[in-house]
Structures are given as structure tokens and as C-alpha cells.
Coordinates of C-alpha atoms in Angstrom, one line a residue:
Chain D
M1 CA 45.7 -3.4 -2.9
I2 CA 45.9 -3.2 -6.7
I3 CA 43.1 -4.4 -8.9
N4 CA 43.9 -4.5 -12.7
G5 CA 46.5 -1.8 -12.3
V6 CA 44.3 0.5 -10.2
Q7 CA 45.4 1.1 -6.6
I8 CA 42.8 0.8 -3.9
D9 CA 43.7 2.9 -0.9
E10 CA 43.7 1.3 2.5
T11 CA 41.0 3.7 3.9
F12 CA 37.3 3.8 4.5
A13 CA 34.2 5.8 3.7
E14 CA 32.5 7.2 6.8
A15 CA 28.7 7.2 6.7
F16 CA 25.9 8.4 8.9
N17 CA 22.5 7.3 10.2
M18 CA 19.6 8.7 8.2
R19 CA 15.9 8.1 7.9
G20 CA 14.6 6.9 4.6
T21 CA 11.5 6.1 2.6
R22 CA 10.6 4.7 -0.8
V23 CA 7.7 6.0 -2.9
I24 CA 6.4 4.3 -6.1
I25 CA 5.4 6.8 -8.8
T26 CA 3.2 5.6 -11.7
A27 CA 1.8 7.3 -14.6
Q28 CA 0.2 6.7 -18.0
N29 CA 3.6 5.8 -19.4
L30 CA 7.2 5.8 -18.3
K31 CA 7.9 9.1 -19.8
W32 CA 5.5 10.8 -17.4
A33 CA 6.5 8.7 -14.5
Y34 CA 10.0 10.0 -15.1
H35 CA 8.8 13.6 -15.4
A36 CA 7.2 13.2 -11.9
A37 CA 10.0 11.4 -10.3
N38 CA 12.7 13.7 -11.8
A39 CA 10.8 16.7 -10.4
M40 CA 10.3 15.1 -7.0
T41 CA 14.0 14.1 -6.7
G42 CA 15.3 17.4 -8.2
F43 CA 17.3 19.7 -5.9
A44 CA 17.9 16.8 -3.5
T45 CA 21.6 16.1 -3.8
S46 CA 22.7 16.8 -0.3
V47 CA 21.0 17.3 3.1
I48 CA 23.4 20.2 3.6
G49 CA 21.5 22.5 1.3
C50 CA 18.4 20.6 0.1
G51 CA 17.0 19.0 3.3
V52 CA 16.9 15.6 1.7
E53 CA 18.9 13.4 -0.6
A54 CA 16.7 11.6 -3.1
G55 CA 17.0 9.7 -6.4
I56 CA 15.4 7.3 -8.7
E57 CA 16.1 3.7 -7.6
R58 CA 14.8 1.8 -10.6
E59 CA 12.0 1.4 -13.2
M60 CA 9.0 -0.8 -12.4
T61 CA 6.9 -2.8 -14.8
E62 CA 3.1 -2.8 -14.9
E63 CA 3.2 -6.1 -13.1
E64 CA 5.1 -4.6 -10.2
T65 CA 3.2 -1.5 -9.5
P66 CA 0.0 -1.3 -7.4
D67 CA -2.2 0.2 -10.1
G68 CA -0.8 -1.8 -13.0
R69 CA 0.8 1.2 -14.8
P70 CA 4.5 1.7 -15.5
G71 CA 6.4 3.5 -12.9
V72 CA 9.6 4.2 -11.0
S73 CA 10.6 3.8 -7.4
I74 CA 12.3 6.6 -5.6
L75 CA 14.3 6.7 -2.4
M76 CA 14.5 9.7 -0.1
F77 CA 16.7 10.2 2.8
A78 CA 17.0 12.9 5.5
M79 CA 19.0 13.3 8.8
G80 CA 15.7 13.2 10.8
S81 CA 12.2 12.0 10.6
K82 CA 10.7 15.5 10.9
V83 CA 12.6 16.8 7.9
L84 CA 11.8 13.8 5.9
M85 CA 8.1 14.1 6.5
Q86 CA 8.1 17.8 5.7
Q87 CA 10.1 17.4 2.5
L88 CA 8.1 14.4 1.4
E89 CA 4.8 16.2 1.7
T90 CA 6.1 19.4 0.0
R91 CA 7.6 17.5 -2.9
M92 CA 4.5 15.3 -3.2
G93 CA 2.3 18.4 -3.4
Q94 CA 4.4 20.3 -5.9
C95 CA 5.8 17.5 -8.0
I96 CA 3.5 14.5 -8.0
L97 CA 0.1 16.1 -7.5
T98 CA 0.9 18.5 -10.3
C99 CA 2.2 16.0 -12.8
P100 CA -0.3 14.8 -15.4
T101 CA -1.5 11.2 -14.8
A102 CA 0.9 10.6 -11.9
A103 CA 0.0 8.6 -8.9
A104 CA 2.0 7.7 -5.8
F105 CA 2.1 4.6 -3.6
S106 CA 4.0 3.4 -0.6
G107 CA 7.1 1.5 -1.6
I108 CA 8.3 0.2 1.8
D109 CA 6.6 -1.4 4.8
S110 CA 7.4 -0.3 8.2
D111 CA 5.7 0.2 11.6
E112 CA 6.6 3.9 11.3
K113 CA 4.4 5.7 8.8
I114 CA 4.7 9.1 7.3
N115 CA 2.2 11.0 5.3
L116 CA 2.0 10.6 1.6
G117 CA -1.5 11.7 0.6
K118 CA -2.9 12.1 4.0
N119 CA -2.8 15.9 3.9
L120 CA -2.7 16.3 0.2
R121 CA -6.3 15.1 0.0
F122 CA -7.5 18.5 1.3
F123 CA -6.6 19.9 -2.1
G124 CA -9.8 18.1 -3.1
D125 CA -11.8 20.8 -1.2
G126 CA -14.3 18.2 0.1
F127 CA -14.7 16.4 -3.2
Q128 CA -11.9 14.0 -2.3
T129 CA -12.8 10.4 -1.6
S130 CA -11.0 7.6 0.2
K131 CA -10.9 3.9 -0.5
L132 CA -9.7 1.3 1.9
I133 CA -8.5 -1.5 -0.3
S134 CA -6.7 -4.6 1.1
A135 CA -6.2 -2.7 4.4
K136 CA -4.5 0.2 2.7
R137 CA -6.1 3.6 2.5
Y138 CA -6.0 5.5 -0.8
W139 CA -7.1 9.0 -1.6
R140 CA -8.8 10.0 -4.8
V141 CA -8.4 13.7 -5.4
P142 CA -10.3 15.2 -8.3
V143 CA -8.0 17.3 -10.5
M144 CA -8.3 18.8 -13.9
D145 CA -6.9 15.7 -15.8
G146 CA -9.1 13.3 -13.9
E147 CA -8.2 11.9 -10.5
F148 CA -5.0 12.1 -8.5
L149 CA -4.6 8.7 -6.8
C150 CA -2.3 8.5 -3.7
E151 CA -1.8 6.1 -0.9
E152 CA -2.3 7.7 2.5
T153 CA 1.0 6.9 4.0
T154 CA 4.3 5.2 3.3
G155 CA 6.8 3.5 5.6
M156 CA 9.9 5.2 7.1
V157 CA 12.9 3.1 8.0
R158 CA 16.4 3.6 9.4
A159 CA 18.9 4.1 6.7
I160 CA 22.5 5.0 6.0
G161 CA 23.8 8.0 4.0
G162 CA 27.3 9.1 3.0
G163 CA 28.8 5.9 1.6
N164 CA 31.4 7.2 -0.9
F165 CA 34.5 6.6 -2.9
L166 CA 36.9 8.8 -4.8
I167 CA 38.1 8.2 -8.4
L168 CA 41.6 9.7 -8.9
A169 CA 42.6 9.9 -12.6
T170 CA 45.2 11.5 -14.9
S171 CA 42.6 13.7 -16.6
Q172 CA 39.1 15.1 -16.1
P173 CA 37.6 13.1 -19.1
A174 CA 39.2 9.9 -17.7
A175 CA 37.8 10.5 -14.2
L176 CA 34.3 11.2 -15.6
A177 CA 34.3 8.2 -17.9
A178 CA 35.2 6.0 -15.0
A179 CA 32.5 7.5 -12.8
E180 CA 29.9 7.0 -15.5
A181 CA 30.9 3.3 -15.8
A182 CA 30.6 2.9 -12.1
I183 CA 27.2 4.6 -11.9
T184 CA 25.9 2.4 -14.7
A185 CA 26.9 -0.7 -12.7
M186 CA 25.7 0.7 -9.4
K187 CA 22.2 1.5 -10.7
K188 CA 21.5 -2.2 -11.0
I189 CA 21.8 -2.6 -7.2
P190 CA 18.5 -2.2 -5.3
N191 CA 18.0 -0.1 -2.1
V192 CA 20.6 2.5 -3.0
I193 CA 20.7 5.9 -4.8
M194 CA 23.5 8.1 -5.9
P195 CA 21.9 11.5 -5.3
F196 CA 24.2 13.9 -7.0
P197 CA 23.9 15.0 -10.7
G198 CA 24.4 11.9 -12.8
G199 CA 25.4 10.2 -9.6
V200 CA 28.8 12.0 -9.5
V201 CA 30.2 14.8 -7.3
R202 CA 33.0 17.0 -8.3
S203 CA 33.0 19.2 -5.2
G204 CA 33.8 16.9 -2.4
S205 CA 33.9 18.8 0.9
K206 CA 35.8 18.9 4.2
V207 CA 34.3 19.9 7.5
G208 CA 34.8 23.5 8.4
S209 CA 36.3 26.6 6.7
K210 CA 38.4 29.6 7.2
Y211 CA 35.1 31.6 7.0
K212 CA 33.0 31.5 10.1
T213 CA 29.7 31.2 8.3
M214 CA 30.8 28.1 6.4
F215 CA 30.6 24.7 8.0
A216 CA 31.9 22.8 5.0
S217 CA 34.3 23.9 2.3
T218 CA 36.2 22.5 -0.6
N219 CA 38.3 19.4 0.0
D220 CA 41.6 21.1 -0.8
A221 CA 43.6 17.9 -0.1
F222 CA 42.0 16.4 -3.2
C223 CA 41.9 19.5 -5.4
P224 CA 44.4 18.9 -8.3
T225 CA 45.0 22.6 -8.8
L226 CA 46.2 23.0 -5.2
K227 CA 48.8 20.3 -5.2
G228 CA 51.6 22.8 -4.5
A229 CA 49.6 25.0 -2.2
T230 CA 48.1 22.7 0.4
N231 CA 48.7 19.4 2.2
T232 CA 47.7 17.4 -0.8
E233 CA 46.6 13.8 -1.0
L234 CA 47.4 13.7 -4.7
S235 CA 50.4 12.4 -6.6
P236 CA 51.8 14.5 -9.4
E237 CA 50.1 12.6 -12.2
I238 CA 46.6 13.1 -10.8
E239 CA 44.7 15.9 -12.6
S240 CA 41.1 15.2 -11.6
V241 CA 39.1 13.6 -8.8
M242 CA 35.4 12.6 -8.9
E243 CA 33.4 11.3 -6.0
I244 CA 30.4 9.0 -5.9
V245 CA 28.2 9.3 -2.8
I246 CA 25.8 6.5 -2.0
D247 CA 22.7 6.5 0.3
G248 CA 21.0 3.2 1.1
I249 CA 18.5 1.3 3.2
G250 CA 21.2 -0.9 4.7
F251 CA 24.9 -1.3 5.2
D252 CA 25.2 -4.3 2.9
D253 CA 23.3 -2.5 0.2
I254 CA 25.8 0.4 0.2
A255 CA 28.8 -2.0 0.5
E256 CA 27.6 -4.0 -2.5
S257 CA 27.0 -0.9 -4.6
M258 CA 30.5 0.4 -3.8
R259 CA 31.9 -3.0 -4.7
V260 CA 30.3 -3.2 -8.1
G261 CA 31.1 0.5 -8.8
I262 CA 34.8 0.2 -7.9
Q263 CA 35.0 -3.1 -9.8
A264 CA 33.5 -1.5 -12.9
I265 CA 36.2 1.2 -12.8
C266 CA 39.0 -1.4 -12.2
D267 CA 37.6 -3.4 -15.2
L268 CA 38.5 -0.4 -17.4
G269 CA 42.1 -1.0 -16.5
E270 CA 45.1 1.2 -15.9
T271 CA 45.1 2.6 -19.5
S272 CA 41.8 4.3 -18.7
G273 CA 43.7 6.9 -16.8
V274 CA 42.3 5.9 -13.4
K275 CA 45.2 5.5 -10.9
R276 CA 43.6 5.2 -7.5
I277 CA 40.4 4.7 -5.7
S278 CA 40.1 6.3 -2.3
A279 CA 37.3 7.3 0.1
G280 CA 36.3 10.2 2.2
N281 CA 36.2 10.1 6.0
Y282 CA 36.5 12.2 9.1
G283 CA 39.0 10.0 10.9
G284 CA 36.2 7.7 12.0
K285 CA 35.1 10.2 14.6
L286 CA 31.8 11.3 13.2
G287 CA 30.0 8.6 11.3
P288 CA 29.2 5.2 12.9
H289 CA 29.4 3.3 9.6
H290 CA 32.8 2.6 8.1
F291 CA 33.0 1.1 4.6
K292 CA 36.6 -0.2 4.4
L293 CA 37.6 -0.4 0.7
H294 CA 39.9 -3.4 1.1
E295 CA 37.3 -5.4 2.9
I296 CA 34.6 -4.5 0.4
M297 CA 36.8 -5.4 -2.6
G298 CA 38.1 -8.5 -0.9
G299 CA 34.6 -9.6 0.0
N300 CA 35.5 -9.9 3.7
S301 CA 32.8 -7.5 4.8
L302 CA 30.0 -8.9 2.6
Chain J
M1 CA -8.7 -32.6 15.1
T2 CA -11.8 -32.8 13.1
Q3 CA -14.3 -30.0 12.5
L4 CA -17.1 -29.7 15.1
T5 CA -20.3 -30.6 13.3
F6 CA -23.8 -29.9 14.4
T7 CA -26.4 -31.9 12.4
L8 CA -30.0 -30.8 13.0
K9 CA -32.1 -33.8 14.1
Q10 CA -35.5 -32.5 13.3
P11 CA -36.7 -29.6 11.1
L12 CA -37.3 -26.5 13.1
T13 CA -40.7 -24.7 13.2
H14 CA -39.4 -21.7 15.1
S15 CA -36.4 -19.4 15.3
L16 CA -33.3 -20.7 17.1
D17 CA -30.8 -18.3 18.4
C18 CA -27.4 -19.9 17.5
S19 CA -25.3 -17.0 18.9
Q20 CA -23.7 -19.3 21.5
L21 CA -22.4 -21.7 19.0
T22 CA -19.3 -19.7 17.8
P23 CA -15.6 -20.6 18.0
D24 CA -15.1 -17.9 20.6
L25 CA -17.7 -19.2 23.0
L26 CA -17.0 -22.9 22.5
K27 CA -13.3 -22.7 22.8
G28 CA -12.0 -25.1 25.4
L29 CA -15.3 -26.9 25.8
N30 CA -15.6 -30.7 25.2
I31 CA -18.4 -32.2 23.3
N32 CA -20.4 -33.0 26.5
Q33 CA -20.1 -29.4 27.8
I34 CA -21.2 -28.2 24.4
G35 CA -24.1 -30.6 24.3
A36 CA -25.3 -29.2 27.7
I37 CA -25.6 -25.6 26.4
A38 CA -29.2 -24.5 26.5
L39 CA -30.7 -22.9 23.4
H40 CA -34.3 -21.6 24.0
G41 CA -34.7 -24.1 26.8
Q42 CA -33.5 -27.0 24.8
R43 CA -30.1 -28.6 25.2
V44 CA -27.8 -28.5 22.1
S45 CA -27.5 -32.2 22.3
D46 CA -31.3 -32.5 22.0
L47 CA -31.3 -30.4 18.8
F48 CA -28.2 -31.6 17.1
E49 CA -26.2 -34.7 16.5
M50 CA -22.6 -33.6 17.3
S51 CA -19.3 -34.9 16.1
G52 CA -15.7 -33.6 16.0
D53 CA -13.7 -31.5 18.4
D54 CA -12.2 -28.6 16.5
T55 CA -14.2 -25.7 17.9
E56 CA -12.5 -23.2 15.6
N57 CA -14.0 -24.9 12.6
I58 CA -17.8 -25.4 13.0
V59 CA -20.2 -26.9 10.5
F60 CA -24.0 -26.8 10.7
K61 CA -25.6 -29.6 8.6
N62 CA -29.3 -29.4 7.6
S63 CA -29.3 -25.8 8.6
S64 CA -32.4 -23.8 8.1
Q65 CA -33.9 -20.4 7.8
F66 CA -34.7 -20.5 11.5
F67 CA -31.0 -20.4 12.5
D68 CA -30.7 -16.8 13.7
N69 CA -27.6 -15.0 14.8
V70 CA -25.1 -17.5 13.5
G71 CA -21.6 -16.3 14.0
K72 CA -22.7 -13.4 16.2
N73 CA -19.6 -11.3 17.3
M74 CA -17.3 -14.0 16.2
T75 CA -13.6 -13.1 16.2
L76 CA -11.8 -16.2 15.0
G77 CA -12.2 -19.5 13.1
S78 CA -14.8 -20.5 10.5
I79 CA -18.5 -21.5 10.4
T80 CA -20.0 -23.3 7.5
L81 CA -23.8 -23.7 7.1
E82 CA -24.7 -26.5 4.8
G83 CA -28.1 -25.2 4.0
D84 CA -29.9 -22.0 4.8
A85 CA -29.4 -19.4 7.5
G86 CA -31.8 -17.2 9.4
A87 CA -31.7 -13.5 10.2
Y88 CA -28.6 -11.7 11.4
L89 CA -26.1 -14.1 9.9
G90 CA -22.6 -12.8 10.8
F91 CA -24.1 -10.1 13.1
G92 CA -21.1 -8.0 14.4
L93 CA -18.6 -10.4 12.8
K94 CA -15.2 -9.2 13.9
N95 CA -12.9 -11.8 12.2
G96 CA -13.0 -15.2 10.7
T97 CA -15.1 -16.7 7.9
I98 CA -18.7 -17.6 7.6
H99 CA -20.0 -19.5 4.6
C100 CA -23.6 -20.3 4.0
T101 CA -24.3 -22.6 1.1
G102 CA -28.0 -21.8 0.9
N103 CA -30.0 -18.7 1.4
A104 CA -29.9 -16.3 4.3
Q105 CA -32.7 -14.1 5.8
A106 CA -32.6 -10.4 6.5
F107 CA -29.9 -8.4 8.2
A108 CA -27.0 -10.6 7.1
A109 CA -23.6 -8.9 7.9
C110 CA -25.5 -6.4 10.2
N111 CA -22.9 -4.4 12.2
M112 CA -20.1 -6.5 10.7
V113 CA -16.7 -5.2 11.6
S114 CA -14.2 -7.5 9.7
G115 CA -13.8 -11.0 8.3
L116 CA -15.5 -12.7 5.4
L117 CA -19.2 -13.6 5.0
K118 CA -20.1 -15.7 1.9
I119 CA -23.6 -16.6 0.9
D120 CA -24.0 -18.9 -2.1
G121 CA -27.7 -18.3 -2.4
N122 CA -29.9 -15.3 -1.9
T123 CA -30.3 -13.0 1.1
G124 CA -33.0 -10.7 2.5
D125 CA -33.3 -7.0 3.3
F126 CA -30.7 -4.8 5.0
L127 CA -27.6 -6.7 4.0
G128 CA -24.7 -5.0 5.7
G129 CA -27.1 -2.6 7.5
A130 CA -27.2 -1.4 11.0
S131 CA -29.2 -2.9 13.8
S132 CA -32.1 -1.1 15.2
G133 CA -31.1 2.2 16.9
L134 CA -27.6 2.3 15.5
R135 CA -26.5 5.0 13.1
K136 CA -23.7 3.0 11.4
G137 CA -24.1 -0.3 9.6
M138 CA -21.3 -2.6 8.4
R139 CA -18.0 -1.2 9.5
G140 CA -15.5 -3.4 7.6
G141 CA -14.9 -6.9 6.2
T142 CA -16.1 -8.5 3.0
V143 CA -19.5 -9.9 2.0
I144 CA -19.9 -12.1 -1.1
I145 CA -23.4 -12.9 -2.3
K146 CA -23.6 -15.3 -5.2
G147 CA -27.4 -14.8 -5.6
N148 CA -29.7 -11.9 -5.0
A149 CA -30.2 -9.5 -2.1
G150 CA -33.3 -7.7 -0.9
D151 CA -34.0 -4.0 -0.2
R152 CA -31.7 -1.6 1.6
V153 CA -28.4 -3.3 0.8
G154 CA -25.7 -1.4 2.7
D155 CA -28.1 0.9 4.6
Q156 CA -25.9 3.2 6.6
M157 CA -22.9 1.1 5.7
R158 CA -19.7 2.8 7.0
R159 CA -16.8 0.7 5.6
G160 CA -16.1 -2.6 3.9
L161 CA -16.9 -4.4 0.7
I162 CA -20.1 -6.1 -0.5
L163 CA -20.1 -8.0 -3.8
I164 CA -23.4 -9.3 -5.2
E165 CA -23.5 -11.3 -8.4
G166 CA -27.2 -11.2 -8.7
N167 CA -30.0 -8.6 -8.4
V168 CA -30.8 -6.3 -5.5
G169 CA -34.0 -4.6 -4.4
D170 CA -35.0 -1.0 -3.8
Y171 CA -33.1 1.6 -1.8
C172 CA -29.7 0.0 -2.4
A173 CA -26.9 2.0 -0.7
S174 CA -29.5 4.1 1.1
R175 CA -27.9 6.4 3.8
M176 CA -24.6 4.9 2.9
I177 CA -21.7 6.6 4.7
A178 CA -18.7 4.9 3.0
G179 CA -17.5 1.6 1.6
T180 CA -18.0 -0.2 -1.6
I181 CA -20.9 -2.2 -3.0
G182 CA -20.6 -4.1 -6.3
I183 CA -23.7 -5.5 -8.1
L184 CA -23.6 -7.4 -11.4
G185 CA -27.4 -7.8 -11.7
N186 CA -30.3 -5.4 -11.7
V187 CA -30.8 -2.7 -9.1
G188 CA -34.2 -1.6 -7.9
E189 CA -35.5 1.9 -7.5
Y190 CA -34.2 4.7 -5.3
A191 CA -30.6 3.5 -5.3
C192 CA -28.3 5.8 -3.3
F193 CA -31.2 7.5 -1.5
N194 CA -29.6 9.9 1.0
M195 CA -26.1 8.4 0.2
K196 CA -23.3 10.5 1.9
R197 CA -20.2 8.8 0.5
G198 CA -19.0 5.5 -0.8
T199 CA -19.1 3.7 -4.1
L200 CA -21.8 1.7 -5.8
L201 CA -20.2 -0.3 -8.6
L202 CA -22.8 -1.4 -11.2
T203 CA -22.9 -3.0 -14.6
K204 CA -26.5 -2.1 -15.3
L205 CA -27.9 1.4 -14.8
P206 CA -31.0 1.5 -12.6
K207 CA -33.7 4.2 -12.8
L208 CA -32.1 7.0 -10.8
H209 CA -33.8 9.8 -8.9
A210 CA -33.2 13.4 -9.8
T211 CA -30.6 14.0 -7.1
I212 CA -28.1 11.6 -8.6
Q213 CA -26.1 13.5 -11.1
D214 CA -24.2 12.2 -14.2
C215 CA -20.6 13.3 -14.2
G216 CA -19.7 11.7 -17.5
S217 CA -17.4 8.8 -18.5
H218 CA -13.8 8.5 -17.2
T219 CA -10.9 6.2 -17.0
L220 CA -10.0 5.9 -13.3
P221 CA -6.6 4.3 -12.3
F222 CA -7.9 3.4 -8.9
L223 CA -10.2 0.8 -10.4
N224 CA -7.1 -1.3 -11.1
L225 CA -6.4 -1.5 -7.4
M226 CA -10.0 -2.3 -6.6
F227 CA -10.4 -5.0 -9.2
K228 CA -7.1 -6.5 -8.1
S229 CA -8.4 -6.7 -4.6
F230 CA -11.5 -8.6 -5.8
K231 CA -9.4 -11.4 -7.4
P232 CA -9.0 -13.6 -4.2
F233 CA -12.7 -13.8 -3.7
N234 CA -13.3 -15.9 -6.8
T235 CA -16.4 -14.0 -8.1
Q236 CA -17.6 -12.9 -11.5
F237 CA -16.3 -9.5 -10.6
S238 CA -12.9 -10.8 -11.5
N239 CA -14.0 -10.8 -15.1
I240 CA -14.3 -7.0 -15.2
E241 CA -11.3 -5.6 -16.9
T242 CA -12.2 -2.1 -18.0
K243 CA -11.1 1.0 -16.1
R244 CA -13.6 3.0 -18.0
V245 CA -16.7 3.9 -16.1
Q246 CA -19.6 6.4 -16.2
R247 CA -19.7 8.3 -12.9
F248 CA -22.8 9.5 -11.1
V249 CA -22.6 11.5 -7.9
G250 CA -25.1 12.0 -5.1
D251 CA -27.3 12.1 -3.3
A252 CA -27.5 15.9 -3.8
A253 CA -30.5 16.0 -1.6
C254 CA -28.2 15.5 1.4
S255 CA -25.1 17.2 -0.1
G256 CA -23.8 13.7 -0.6
N257 CA -20.5 12.8 -2.3
G258 CA -21.3 9.2 -3.0
E259 CA -20.8 7.7 -6.4
I260 CA -22.2 5.2 -8.8
L261 CA -19.6 3.8 -11.2
L262 CA -21.2 2.1 -14.1
V263 CA -18.9 -0.4 -15.9
S264 CA -19.5 -2.4 -19.0
H265 CA -19.4 -6.0 -17.7
S266 CA -17.4 -8.3 -20.0
S267 CA -18.0 -11.7 -18.4

């Protein structure tokens, strides 16, 4: 398949089951909501080293947030519910409780609940108070800037992580510019995040390594400087590859974000330096969710 | 189906226990079976003109202050009193709606668990309190009083919301354990006496005893949530827009952590 001069490989992205949650962070203004959300979603690029993958989903207006202040919604994903609960509580305590004027609320309904402020309340040392408002329990914890307001729990849902595509370009600036265009388009899609820095990964990995202690290592088949030294996937003109990884609440959410991202790159045209779009997979043996690029771009899977 | 209506034939001179006339207990009964129910030795059909067949929506016409225990332990449906109500209106109410267009006597919403109780007029003492011998009063639900309430509003109240547009008597929120009471009018003496936790939202500062301590004025974001939750009840509380309150905490005499939030009412 070729779209506007860009080749779309007949391959698929292989994704995994995850557990996810959404938290709404509000503050006195957007600046401080972002400070809180950026801290909370910091060091959360990959479950391999960070425990969770997290990112800012979108901004929310005063009309959309529970307490009528500006805010942002964040999504957080982990491979299991236990890790997600641990990471959420830790990050809430260190990043939201500490951030001036910030408050946190559940952003997703589910029968499965995980703690948001349920244990953080004990920071109040007995001065904390709860309010049951419209069947939801909130905790008011006295802090030095006033009160920290936090909903007791948020919902936890089944989610998918590891949707991805690769951008193969004739130069590093070309690959990065295309990735930025894709991320700009993909950020408009709800229920997904791109957890890596700026939404883009340069260090795609393969499973395993020559070193016993490493269970993942550089994806040498897509490393342009190893074209002559390994079983490469790259043609001679490719000098740089960038990857975009997507986690989302549902299959269709990820597929739609991949579609708009790839389309944004294709819209740049062949002259942008982008030659191919590919995807990372493990032969279909590890992840139950397969995002087939041709189906996504042809609209057959949506 | 039309609402089941009980119209009082003759004015009462004594209390009448109406606890058997709830949607729960009348469910599945026809009008003859309902008429045969005995209340204090008198058949319902002797006391009331009856019409309609929807037992989930009950209306009492010409109701009086002698109608006790209306809506007792109700779990579904609605009861409307076109007139006054006696003591223990909505006693142990677990779900559904009770609306009294007149005044109600003491112990309204006593032991209430959930649901909505609305009184257009005034009510007596111990609104939302506990029945004799119990240590917890109202445990949930919402009570709207358009008029005034007597002494001991929310005595030992455990959870829930009481909104009063008028005045209240002495010992408001006494021994309160948790929950929220809002009052737009005047509050009598000894408010928050032995209060453990909970919130008393006021627009006029009453005379406070020494063990209620002033914590200063603050802007509290949670008030946005609370005021938003008041909107569906169509009360004058919806006119409150400020998040700025003066906070008092007590009752220090019992190491209490309850609070009075004094707002400036801009209705």
C-alpha cells in the first residue's frame, strides 16, 4: 500500500492486555494542573522500567471538571492491577498531594475501584474530613496551602498497551518532523496516550539479548547504523527510524489514533523524507491484539 | 394507573399511626384489601375516601398533624401529604420520596437511611435525629425544609444532607457524627454542642460557645462540588456562589473535628 508516496508495510503492531485508569487533575489554573500532571506522569514511559505507562490525555475546561476549575485528564496503564494500584497511590502522594492547589478526581467509572485518596487521607493526621457528595466520597486533607481535595477511589478498566508504528525516513530531522506531525494529530483522539518523551521513541527494542541479564535490547534490524552488520529491515536510503507507541482504553481507540497519526505523516508527502511506515511485532505469538496497518489505513478494521 | 389517594373524611382528634400505608406494604393489594386494613381499630375505608390504584404513588389529602409515622421504613415510590404531617415523618426512610406541603411535627427524618424528604412548611425538634435508645441519627439521604425547624436539628446525625431555608432552634448539630446541615436563617444557641464531625453550613453566625474555635477565612474548592450537588433540589441554596467561608471547628469539649462554614449569602 502506498499513500501519497509513502509505503505502508503489510505488517501489524502487536499489543498486550493492560489495566488502565483515568484521573482528573484540577488546580487554580492550567499552569498548575500541568505541573501536577507532568510530575505524576513523569518517568512513566514503559512498564519495563517504570512500572506504569502514563500520559496526559487532554485539557479539561472548568465546565468539565468536578470542582469547576481548569484541569487535565491523565491515563495510566500497567500490566496488572496490583502494580497499577501501587503506582497510582505513590504518584498521587508524591506528585498531586504535594502540588500547590491541585486536586484529584476519578475520571472513569467502573465496578472495579482502586484507591485515589483513600489512604492519602491519613496524611491529615486526624484532621482530615470526608464528604459524601452525590454518592461519591471525597477527602479533604488540611495542607499548608489550604486543603487537598481528592476523591476516594477511581475506576480501573481493562485496556490495551503497545500499539505502535515505525516511521522510516531518509534523515533524522525528517523522521522527527513526521513523528511530531503524527503526535499533534493523535493527541486529539480521546482514550489514548503516547507515553514516551514527546510521544516518540527512538530506542525501539526487540525481545532478548546476547547478555543474560537483559530481557530486551536494541532493535538492531531497524538501526540504520547497523545496516551492513545485521539482518536489517532497512533499505539503503533510510537513515533514521522513530517509533510511536500507543496505550489506550480500547482497541478502536488505538486503531483510530494510529490511523490519524499515519495519515498525518502521509499528508506530508514523499518529499518530507518519509519513505515507509512499518510496525513492531513479535510474530503474533505474544500479544493478543494485532493492529494491521493496511486494514487500519483502509478503514476495514474500524 | 392513577395515584392512590387517601382523603381524610373527618378531622382527627388523636394520633393516627400511618406506617402501614406505604408503597412497600400496599404493593399488590387492591383498593378493597387496602380499605380493610385496621389503623388503631378503625378500617382505612372508615377513615379515608380512597381512589386510584397506583400503590407506588400515594397521596394523602387533608392530612393533619396527627398523621404519625408516614412513610416509615419506605424503600420505594413516593408519598405526598397535601397538608400537615405528624411526628416521625419519613422514619427510617430507605428510598423513595416523601413530600409534605404543610408542617411536620418532631422527629422528621428520624433514622432516615436514604431517599428524599421535603417539607414545604416548618418542622419540630430532632429533625434527622435518632430514635430513643439509638446512638446514630439520620444515616443518609436528603432532607429539604422550606420553613423553620425546631431544636436539636441533626442530633447524632451520621450521614446525609439537611437543607433548611428558614431558622432553627437551639442545639443544632448537637452530638453530630458526620454529614452536612445547611441553614439559611437564624440558628439558636449551643450550635454544635458535642459535635464530633460533619459540616454546618450557615449564612448567619450564631452565638457560639467557647469550645467552637475560629480557624479564619478560606477559599475551599470542595464547596464547588457541594454547591453543585445542591442544584437539583431547587432551593435557595442554589443562589450561593462563593467559595469563600469562615471556618469554625469544634466541639473542642469532646475533641470534635466538626466544622461551621459561614458563607455570605448572595440570594
